[in-house]
Short mmCIF file of C-alpha atoms in Angstrom, two decimals:
data_model
loop_
_atom_site.label_atom_id
_atom_site.label_comp_id
_atom_site.label_asym_id
_atom_site.label_seq_id
_atom_site.Cartn_x
_atom_site.Cartn_y
_atom_site.Cartn_z
CA MET A 1 66.33 74.46 101.28
CA LYS A 2 63.07 72.47 100.83
CA LYS A 3 61.95 69.13 102.72
CA LYS A 4 60.64 66.32 100.86
CA SER A 5 57.44 66.95 102.33
CA GLU A 6 57.19 70.53 100.84
CA ILE A 7 57.97 69.34 97.44
CA GLN A 8 54.34 68.78 95.47
CA ILE A 9 54.67 66.76 92.67
CA PHE A 10 51.31 66.87 90.06
CA LEU A 11 50.88 63.52 88.45
CA ALA A 12 49.10 63.79 84.99
CA HIS A 13 47.82 60.72 83.43
CA ALA A 14 45.27 59.01 81.09
CA SER A 15 42.22 57.56 83.08
CA GLU A 16 43.40 53.50 81.69
CA ASP A 17 46.59 54.21 83.41
CA LYS A 18 44.84 54.82 86.93
CA PRO A 19 46.34 51.67 88.48
CA ALA A 20 49.81 52.18 88.00
CA VAL A 21 49.69 55.83 88.38
CA LEU A 22 48.04 55.24 91.88
CA ALA A 23 50.88 52.83 92.94
CA LEU A 24 53.36 55.63 91.84
CA TYR A 25 51.05 58.01 93.87
CA ASN A 26 51.61 56.01 97.25
CA ARG A 27 54.86 55.34 96.69
CA LEU A 28 55.81 58.96 96.39
CA LYS A 29 54.14 59.36 99.61
CA GLN A 30 55.85 56.70 101.25
CA ALA A 31 59.31 58.14 100.20
CA GLY A 32 58.08 61.65 101.91
CA TYR A 33 57.23 63.42 99.11
CA LYS A 34 53.84 65.34 98.55
CA PRO A 35 52.16 64.04 95.18
CA TRP A 36 48.55 65.54 93.84
CA LEU A 37 46.73 63.34 92.22
CA ASP A 38 42.81 64.35 91.25
CA GLU A 39 41.04 61.04 92.37
CA GLU A 40 43.05 61.16 95.74
CA ASP A 41 43.33 65.27 96.13
CA LEU A 42 40.24 66.83 94.86
CA ILE A 43 37.61 67.75 97.30
CA PRO A 44 33.82 66.89 96.69
CA GLY A 45 32.32 69.86 95.12
CA GLN A 46 35.24 71.16 93.76
CA ILE A 47 35.09 72.39 89.96
CA TRP A 48 38.07 70.58 88.75
CA ARG A 49 38.37 72.48 85.64
CA ASP A 50 39.48 75.10 87.93
CA GLU A 51 41.46 73.55 90.61
CA ILE A 52 43.84 71.56 88.44
CA PRO A 53 45.40 74.08 86.93
CA LYS A 54 45.60 75.53 90.43
CA ALA A 55 47.24 72.27 91.53
CA ILE A 56 49.76 72.33 88.41
CA LYS A 57 50.74 76.03 89.22
CA ALA A 58 51.24 75.19 93.02
CA SER A 59 53.27 72.21 92.47
CA GLN A 60 57.18 72.41 92.11
CA ILE A 61 57.40 68.91 89.90
CA PHE A 62 54.96 68.20 86.91
CA LEU A 63 55.36 64.54 86.29
CA ALA A 64 53.56 63.91 83.04
CA CYS A 65 52.80 60.11 83.13
CA LEU A 66 52.78 59.12 79.38
CA SER A 67 51.75 56.02 77.77
CA ALA A 68 50.08 55.18 74.29
CA LYS A 69 46.74 56.25 75.72
CA SER A 70 47.83 59.57 76.83
CA ALA A 71 47.73 60.82 72.82
CA LYS A 72 43.96 60.01 72.85
CA GLN A 73 42.87 61.75 75.92
CA GLY A 74 42.19 65.88 75.57
CA TYR A 75 42.22 66.18 79.39
CA ILE A 76 46.07 65.22 79.47
CA GLN A 77 46.84 67.22 76.61
CA ARG A 78 45.42 70.36 78.17
CA GLU A 79 47.28 69.64 81.48
CA LEU A 80 50.59 69.15 79.66
CA ARG A 81 50.14 72.85 77.92
CA ILE A 82 49.32 74.25 80.80
CA ALA A 83 52.72 72.63 82.44
CA LEU A 84 54.44 73.88 79.43
CA ASP A 85 53.36 77.31 79.79
CA THR A 86 54.19 77.25 83.55
CA LEU A 87 57.71 76.08 82.89
CA GLY A 88 58.40 78.67 80.16
CA GLN A 89 57.94 81.34 82.95
CA MET A 90 60.25 79.98 85.05
CA LEU A 91 64.40 80.36 85.18
CA PRO A 92 66.30 78.51 82.24
CA GLY A 93 67.70 75.42 83.72
CA THR A 94 64.69 74.44 86.24
CA ILE A 95 63.45 71.14 86.50
CA PHE A 96 59.86 71.02 86.22
CA PHE A 97 58.00 69.39 83.82
CA ILE A 98 59.24 65.86 83.35
CA PRO A 99 58.02 63.59 80.59
CA MET A 100 57.68 59.90 82.32
CA ARG A 101 56.99 57.07 79.87
CA LEU A 102 54.98 54.27 81.89
CA GLU A 103 55.57 52.14 78.92
CA GLU A 104 57.26 52.34 75.26
CA CYS A 105 55.68 54.89 73.52
CA GLU A 106 55.80 58.23 71.46
CA ILE A 107 56.62 61.44 73.07
CA PRO A 108 53.30 63.45 72.35
CA ASP A 109 54.43 66.22 69.72
CA LEU A 110 53.17 69.57 71.83
CA ARG A 111 54.47 73.10 71.52
CA SER A 112 53.77 76.09 73.60
CA ALA A 113 52.97 79.03 71.37
CA GLU A 114 53.58 81.53 74.26
CA VAL A 115 57.33 80.36 74.95
CA GLY A 116 58.34 78.20 71.99
CA LEU A 117 58.80 75.36 74.32
CA ASN A 118 58.42 71.65 72.50
CA LEU A 119 57.59 68.64 75.06
CA ARG A 120 60.04 66.42 73.07
CA ASP A 121 63.18 69.07 73.54
CA ILE A 122 62.76 67.54 77.44
CA HIS A 123 64.89 64.84 78.34
CA ARG A 124 62.36 61.83 79.18
CA LEU A 125 62.34 59.51 82.02
CA ASP A 126 61.41 56.05 81.21
CA TYR A 127 59.55 54.80 84.67
CA TRP A 128 59.05 51.16 83.39
CA LYS A 129 62.73 50.37 83.61
CA GLU A 130 63.90 48.79 86.78
CA ASN A 131 65.79 51.99 88.34
CA GLY A 132 62.86 54.61 87.12
CA PHE A 133 62.03 55.39 90.59
CA GLU A 134 65.69 56.08 91.15
CA GLN A 135 65.88 58.05 88.07
CA LEU A 136 62.90 60.25 89.34
CA GLU A 137 64.54 60.77 92.60
CA ARG A 138 67.85 61.72 90.96
CA ALA A 139 66.17 64.88 88.99
CA ILE A 140 64.10 65.93 92.38
CA THR A 141 67.41 65.87 93.74
CA TYR A 142 69.10 67.76 91.33
CA GLN A 143 66.69 70.46 91.29
CA PHE A 144 66.21 70.81 95.13
CA LYS A 145 68.72 70.73 98.00
CA LEU A 146 66.69 68.11 100.31
CA GLU A 147 67.02 68.50 104.22
CA PRO A 148 66.90 64.73 105.91
CA GLU A 149 63.14 64.30 107.23
CA GLU A 150 63.12 63.26 110.94
CA LEU A 151 62.31 60.15 111.51
CA LYS A 152 58.66 59.18 112.10
CA GLN A 153 57.45 57.25 115.59
CA PRO A 154 55.21 54.64 114.32
CA VAL A 155 51.39 55.28 115.26
CA ILE A 156 50.23 52.41 117.53
CA VAL A 157 46.53 51.84 117.10
CA PRO A 158 44.42 50.44 119.77
CA GLU A 159 42.62 47.63 119.84
CA GLU A 160 40.06 46.02 122.12
CA PRO A 161 41.45 44.69 125.51
CA LYS A 162 43.10 41.47 125.72
CA LYS A 163 44.02 41.41 122.19
CA PRO A 164 47.94 41.90 120.90
CA VAL A 165 48.42 44.81 119.11
CA ILE A 166 50.98 44.39 116.12
CA VAL A 167 52.46 47.49 114.45
CA PRO A 168 54.49 46.39 111.35
CA GLU A 169 57.39 47.92 110.21
CA GLU A 170 57.77 49.49 106.57
CA PRO A 171 59.62 47.58 104.17
CA LYS A 172 63.41 48.77 105.13
CA GLN A 173 64.31 48.32 101.28
CA LEU A 174 62.81 50.73 98.40
CA LEU A 175 60.09 49.23 96.52
CA SER A 176 60.89 47.56 93.37
CA VAL A 177 59.22 47.91 89.87
CA PHE A 178 58.29 44.76 87.80
CA ASN A 179 56.99 44.94 84.23
CA PHE A 180 54.20 42.63 82.84
CA GLU A 181 51.18 42.68 80.06
CA ILE A 182 47.50 42.11 80.96
CA VAL A 183 45.03 40.53 78.25
CA ARG A 184 41.57 40.96 77.61
CA VAL A 185 38.72 38.62 76.08
CA ASN A 186 35.80 39.22 74.27
CA ALA A 187 32.20 36.43 75.00
CA LYS A 188 33.98 34.10 72.43
CA GLY A 189 37.39 33.92 74.50
CA GLU A 190 38.94 35.75 71.78
CA GLU A 191 41.99 37.85 72.54
CA ILE A 192 41.05 41.57 72.00
CA LYS A 193 43.45 43.62 73.90
CA LYS A 194 47.41 43.27 75.29
CA GLU A 195 48.63 46.01 77.28
CA SER A 196 51.88 46.55 79.15
CA LYS A 197 51.54 47.45 83.17
CA GLN A 198 53.66 47.89 85.90
CA SER A 199 53.48 47.51 89.57
CA GLN A 200 55.76 47.62 92.76
CA TYR A 201 56.46 45.33 95.03
CA PHE A 202 58.98 44.04 98.04
CA SER A 203 60.51 40.76 98.54
CA GLU A 204 60.61 39.13 101.58
CA ASP A 205 63.84 36.91 102.30
CA LEU A 206 62.46 33.42 103.64
CA GLY A 207 66.13 31.82 103.42
CA ASN A 208 67.62 29.22 101.29
CA ASP A 209 66.97 31.60 98.16
CA ILE A 210 63.38 31.61 98.54
CA THR A 211 61.47 34.62 98.62
CA LEU A 212 57.96 36.01 99.03
CA GLU A 213 56.85 39.10 96.39
CA MET A 214 54.44 41.20 97.90
CA VAL A 215 52.70 43.57 95.37
CA ALA A 216 51.81 47.04 96.85
CA ILE A 217 48.06 47.54 95.82
CA PRO A 218 46.89 51.54 95.72
CA GLY A 219 43.86 52.30 97.91
CA GLY A 220 40.48 52.65 96.37
CA THR A 221 36.77 52.26 96.22
CA PHE A 222 34.88 49.84 94.22
CA LEU A 223 31.54 47.97 94.13
CA MET A 224 31.75 44.66 95.63
CA GLY A 225 29.46 41.70 94.85
CA THR A 226 26.82 41.13 92.17
CA GLU A 227 24.14 43.30 91.33
CA ASP A 228 20.55 41.50 91.41
CA GLU A 229 20.00 41.37 87.98
CA GLU A 230 22.89 39.68 87.17
CA ILE A 231 22.68 37.35 90.00
CA GLU A 232 19.05 36.08 88.65
CA LYS A 233 20.73 35.47 85.03
CA LEU A 234 23.69 33.61 87.00
CA VAL A 235 20.60 31.47 88.85
CA LYS A 236 18.80 30.72 85.83
CA LYS A 237 21.85 29.75 83.33
CA PHE A 238 23.52 27.68 86.09
CA GLY A 239 20.95 26.18 88.13
CA TRP A 240 22.69 27.25 91.47
CA GLU A 241 21.08 29.65 94.21
CA GLY A 242 24.76 30.02 95.71
CA PHE A 243 25.05 33.11 93.58
CA ARG A 244 22.65 34.76 95.87
CA ARG A 245 25.48 34.93 98.49
CA GLU A 246 27.02 37.54 96.31
CA ARG A 247 24.10 40.14 97.16
CA PRO A 248 23.70 43.14 98.09
CA GLN A 249 26.34 44.64 96.00
CA HIS A 250 27.84 47.52 98.06
CA GLN A 251 30.55 50.17 97.71
CA VAL A 252 33.61 49.40 99.58
CA THR A 253 36.43 52.13 100.26
CA VAL A 254 39.84 49.95 100.67
CA PRO A 255 43.05 51.51 102.28
CA PRO A 256 46.58 50.73 100.53
CA PHE A 257 47.79 47.12 101.44
CA PHE A 258 50.01 44.78 99.91
CA ILE A 259 48.82 41.18 98.76
CA GLY A 260 51.04 38.18 97.55
CA LYS A 261 51.95 38.18 93.99
CA TYR A 262 51.14 34.63 94.09
CA PRO A 263 49.46 31.92 96.09
CA ILE A 264 51.78 30.58 98.66
CA THR A 265 53.89 27.88 97.08
CA GLN A 266 55.23 24.69 98.40
CA ALA A 267 58.65 26.02 98.82
CA GLN A 268 57.46 29.09 100.96
CA TRP A 269 55.15 26.94 103.21
CA LYS A 270 58.19 24.54 103.90
CA ALA A 271 60.49 27.51 104.57
CA ILE A 272 58.02 28.90 107.14
CA ALA A 273 56.46 25.46 108.56
CA ALA A 274 60.01 24.57 109.49
CA THR A 275 60.31 27.43 112.20
CA ALA A 276 59.02 26.79 115.72
CA LYS A 277 55.21 26.11 116.72
CA ILE A 278 53.40 29.27 117.74
CA ASP A 279 49.56 27.81 118.23
CA ILE A 280 49.32 24.32 116.22
CA ASP A 281 52.32 21.94 114.30
CA LEU A 282 52.29 22.49 110.59
CA GLU A 283 53.31 19.46 108.20
CA THR A 284 55.87 20.75 106.09
CA ASN A 285 54.87 18.98 102.78
CA PRO A 286 51.05 18.36 103.26
CA SER A 287 50.19 18.60 99.18
CA ASN A 288 48.67 16.17 97.21
CA PHE A 289 50.77 17.54 94.01
CA LYS A 290 54.22 17.73 94.94
CA GLY A 291 56.54 20.55 93.56
CA ASP A 292 58.14 23.64 95.22
CA GLU A 293 56.48 26.13 92.44
CA LEU A 294 52.96 24.62 92.57
CA PRO A 295 50.64 25.98 95.14
CA VAL A 296 50.60 24.39 98.82
CA GLU A 297 47.10 23.13 98.88
CA SER A 298 45.60 20.73 101.40
CA VAL A 299 46.18 22.91 104.25
CA ASN A 300 42.81 24.08 106.63
CA TRP A 301 42.10 27.76 107.41
CA TYR A 302 43.57 27.26 111.23
CA GLU A 303 46.93 26.04 109.22
CA ALA A 304 46.70 28.80 107.00
CA ARG A 305 46.35 31.20 109.89
CA GLU A 306 49.66 29.76 112.22
CA PHE A 307 51.56 30.25 108.58
CA CYS A 308 50.92 33.91 108.66
CA LYS A 309 51.39 33.97 112.35
CA ARG A 310 55.16 32.20 112.02
CA LEU A 311 55.73 34.73 108.87
CA SER A 312 54.96 37.68 111.06
CA ARG A 313 57.29 36.70 113.69
CA GLU A 314 60.01 35.57 111.44
CA THR A 315 59.79 38.81 109.70
CA LYS A 316 58.67 41.39 112.18
CA ARG A 317 55.87 42.31 109.99
CA GLU A 318 52.16 41.82 110.01
CA TYR A 319 51.09 39.47 107.63
CA ARG A 320 47.48 37.88 107.82
CA LEU A 321 45.02 36.08 105.51
CA PRO A 322 43.07 38.77 103.23
CA SER A 323 39.92 40.17 104.14
CA GLU A 324 37.06 39.49 101.45
CA ALA A 325 36.85 42.78 100.38
CA GLU A 326 40.61 43.17 100.18
CA TRP A 327 40.76 39.72 98.09
CA GLU A 328 37.84 40.81 95.68
CA TYR A 329 39.39 44.46 95.25
CA ALA A 330 42.89 42.86 94.63
CA CYS A 331 41.42 40.47 92.24
CA ARG A 332 38.93 42.93 89.95
CA ALA A 333 41.91 45.32 89.77
CA GLY A 334 39.47 47.83 88.82
CA THR A 335 37.40 45.48 86.27
CA THR A 336 33.48 45.05 86.98
CA SER A 337 33.61 42.10 84.35
CA PRO A 338 32.97 38.55 85.67
CA PHE A 339 36.79 37.94 85.35
CA TYR A 340 39.35 40.32 85.48
CA PHE A 341 40.13 39.05 82.03
CA GLY A 342 36.73 40.39 80.91
CA GLU A 343 33.28 38.66 79.92
CA THR A 344 34.99 35.08 80.10
CA ILE A 345 38.28 33.08 80.65
CA THR A 346 39.74 30.07 78.89
CA GLY A 347 41.75 27.23 79.52
CA LYS A 348 44.49 29.49 77.79
CA PHE A 349 44.61 32.11 80.49
CA ALA A 350 43.71 30.08 83.83
CA ASN A 351 43.66 26.34 85.26
CA TYR A 352 40.44 25.29 85.88
CA ARG A 353 37.84 22.84 84.33
CA ALA A 354 37.87 24.39 81.25
CA SER A 355 36.11 21.67 79.55
CA GLU A 356 33.28 23.45 80.72
CA THR A 357 32.28 26.96 79.43
CA TYR A 358 30.98 30.13 80.78
CA ALA A 359 30.08 32.30 77.54
CA GLU A 360 30.64 31.65 73.99
CA GLU A 361 34.34 30.55 74.27
CA ALA A 362 35.22 27.08 72.91
CA LYS A 363 36.12 24.31 75.49
CA GLY A 364 39.73 24.25 76.53
CA GLU A 365 42.08 21.94 78.37
CA TYR A 366 41.05 20.48 81.94
CA ARG A 367 44.48 19.77 83.57
CA GLN A 368 43.18 17.94 86.32
CA GLN A 369 46.11 19.12 88.82
CA THR A 370 47.52 22.48 90.10
CA THR A 371 50.03 24.58 87.97
CA PRO A 372 53.03 26.01 88.61
CA VAL A 373 52.28 30.11 89.91
CA GLY A 374 52.65 32.60 87.47
CA GLN A 375 52.10 30.49 84.33
CA PHE A 376 49.10 32.45 83.20
CA PRO A 377 48.65 36.27 82.32
CA PRO A 378 48.27 38.30 85.63
CA ASN A 379 45.35 41.08 86.44
CA ALA A 380 46.09 45.05 86.07
CA PHE A 381 47.78 44.88 89.39
CA GLY A 382 50.21 42.30 88.51
CA LEU A 383 48.61 39.42 90.55
CA TYR A 384 48.41 36.00 89.24
CA ASP A 385 46.41 32.95 89.71
CA MET A 386 43.29 35.03 91.27
CA HIS A 387 41.26 32.75 89.15
CA GLY A 388 41.39 28.86 89.35
CA ASN A 389 44.73 26.73 90.40
CA VAL A 390 43.58 26.95 94.18
CA TRP A 391 40.62 28.39 96.40
CA GLU A 392 42.25 31.06 98.80
CA TRP A 393 40.95 31.07 102.38
CA CYS A 394 39.78 34.44 103.71
CA ALA A 395 39.88 35.89 107.25
CA ASP A 396 36.38 36.61 107.84
CA THR A 397 33.83 34.57 109.48
CA TRP A 398 31.13 33.27 107.10
CA HIS A 399 28.18 35.30 106.43
CA ASP A 400 25.20 33.89 104.15
CA ASN A 401 25.42 37.82 102.40
CA TYR A 402 26.61 41.14 102.29
CA ASP A 403 24.07 42.65 104.65
CA GLY A 404 25.76 44.41 107.34
CA ALA A 405 29.08 44.05 105.97
CA PRO A 406 31.43 46.61 106.91
CA ARG A 407 32.33 49.49 103.79
CA ASP A 408 36.57 50.12 104.76
CA GLY A 409 37.49 46.77 103.35
CA SER A 410 38.34 45.34 106.93
CA VAL A 411 38.02 41.60 108.10
CA TRP A 412 34.17 40.94 109.18
CA THR A 413 34.09 39.02 112.31
CA GLU A 414 30.80 40.22 113.72
CA ASN A 415 27.53 37.79 113.87
CA GLY A 416 29.05 35.06 111.49
CA ASN A 417 29.43 31.59 111.59
CA ASP A 418 32.83 30.84 113.20
CA ASN A 419 33.01 27.15 111.69
CA HIS A 420 33.21 28.49 108.16
CA SER A 421 35.33 31.02 106.54
CA SER A 422 34.93 32.13 102.69
CA LEU A 423 37.19 30.80 100.11
CA ARG A 424 37.54 32.59 96.74
CA GLY A 425 38.66 32.32 93.56
CA GLY A 426 37.90 29.11 92.37
CA SER A 427 40.26 26.17 91.65
CA TRP A 428 41.97 23.68 89.07
CA GLY A 429 38.87 21.32 89.30
CA ASN A 430 36.00 23.96 89.39
CA ILE A 431 33.68 24.99 86.40
CA PRO A 432 34.22 28.45 85.09
CA ASP A 433 31.23 30.16 86.98
CA SER A 434 32.87 29.22 90.55
CA CYS A 435 36.28 31.02 89.38
CA ARG A 436 34.15 34.40 88.77
CA SER A 437 35.97 37.72 90.61
CA ALA A 438 32.77 37.64 92.97
CA ILE A 439 32.21 34.09 93.83
CA ARG A 440 32.19 33.10 97.53
CA SER A 441 31.93 29.44 98.44
CA TYR A 442 30.56 28.20 101.68
CA ASP A 443 31.47 24.27 100.90
CA TYR A 444 34.43 23.77 103.37
CA ARG A 445 34.60 24.54 107.21
CA ARG A 446 37.61 26.20 108.70
CA ALA A 447 39.10 22.35 109.72
CA ASP A 448 38.68 21.10 106.44
CA ARG A 449 41.65 20.11 104.25
CA ASP A 450 41.51 19.66 100.48
CA ILE A 451 43.43 19.33 97.11
CA TYR A 452 41.46 22.21 95.57
CA ILE A 453 42.66 24.82 98.70
CA GLY A 454 45.56 26.90 99.18
CA PHE A 455 45.83 30.53 100.33
CA ARG A 456 47.80 34.04 99.91
CA VAL A 457 48.83 36.31 102.19
CA VAL A 458 48.61 40.11 102.90
CA CYS A 459 50.85 42.57 104.62
CA VAL A 460 49.42 45.77 106.05
CA PHE A 461 51.25 48.68 107.61
CA GLY A 462 49.68 50.62 110.23
CA ARG A 463 46.60 48.37 110.79
CA THR A 464 45.96 45.80 113.29
CA LEU A 465 44.70 41.82 113.15
#
């Protein structure tokens, strides 16, 4: 009889499917299993060609995360063959190799010459369907008689004196899965790729059929900011010195967190603004452009922070504004291009002043107001409206550049300008170069309100404010 924590689950995947598989890795860890993923579990200096076959043979479940990309990569084909051979040496009826489709795709026609097994003979699991994770757990439960795990006590992380420590609870409900499509464009703004993705999330009930959807963002390392050569090109092209705020480009490692699928909407704002005051009063309907599904705007930094405090109190979880590093990591979703769409954006894919151009794309519609959240394609994490619609407040105090910035994704408050905080993402009124993933705006003080400014929230388990 095994415990969940004793069941090692090997995750085989194509590199292009890394965001979805990282989300699955974190979901398996949250459920109590012991997933094995090369990016997370290989030790620097190890020879991966030797360690991966060892990890496959040491695992109790081999999960083949399949997509249309799987057939194009030799590495995953090799792992599948090793796993088929391993399965062939086990007792008949053993569940070890699970072909799991991340999207609708053909199962590869792979055979194990030694034992006569064909991958297509093994019943597949369609993870992209709504009950995909539940079906995976059903298979594991069928194979192993699982003992209930002992409840783990929350770890309280000490803070500096006189600061309250908030230890958020993990979501009591299981994470759900949602499917979406992402698009990529070339410098002319032409769609060159469309791809199916999925991410995990939980919903916070705010009452009166109003929910807040929080998307699981896997931890990872990325390059934050813009390299010097690109900055000089931007300064020359657009004649604005503010791009220098994005230097020096530096590596940041961000732990897993949850972030709002959309900017906070007016309906969500009203639900929380109507609750009891903590530090300051909140207007229940501050926005200039009215509509429940429009992003809330005309709220300053202090009001956004008050919203987070009230939301934390009402839900018993820790909500706050994102750090700049968390925001940019979430926006990029694994991309290194100026926009998560690619080399440029167009009015078809985001709400900004599309009558102006960034690269070689045609001019588009300038809508001159906010649009309902979720109207345009998301990024590879499943986040919407990260480019345009409303500027989004971050928690950090303002710094003129990234000299001395933390490398762990945390909120940067030391030696900053307490009257200002960075705004990210651009708005409906901005030209495209102000909607890039790396853009940082200093144009507003924390006390300022404007029809261009909104925010989204993050929820972090096991970390403090």
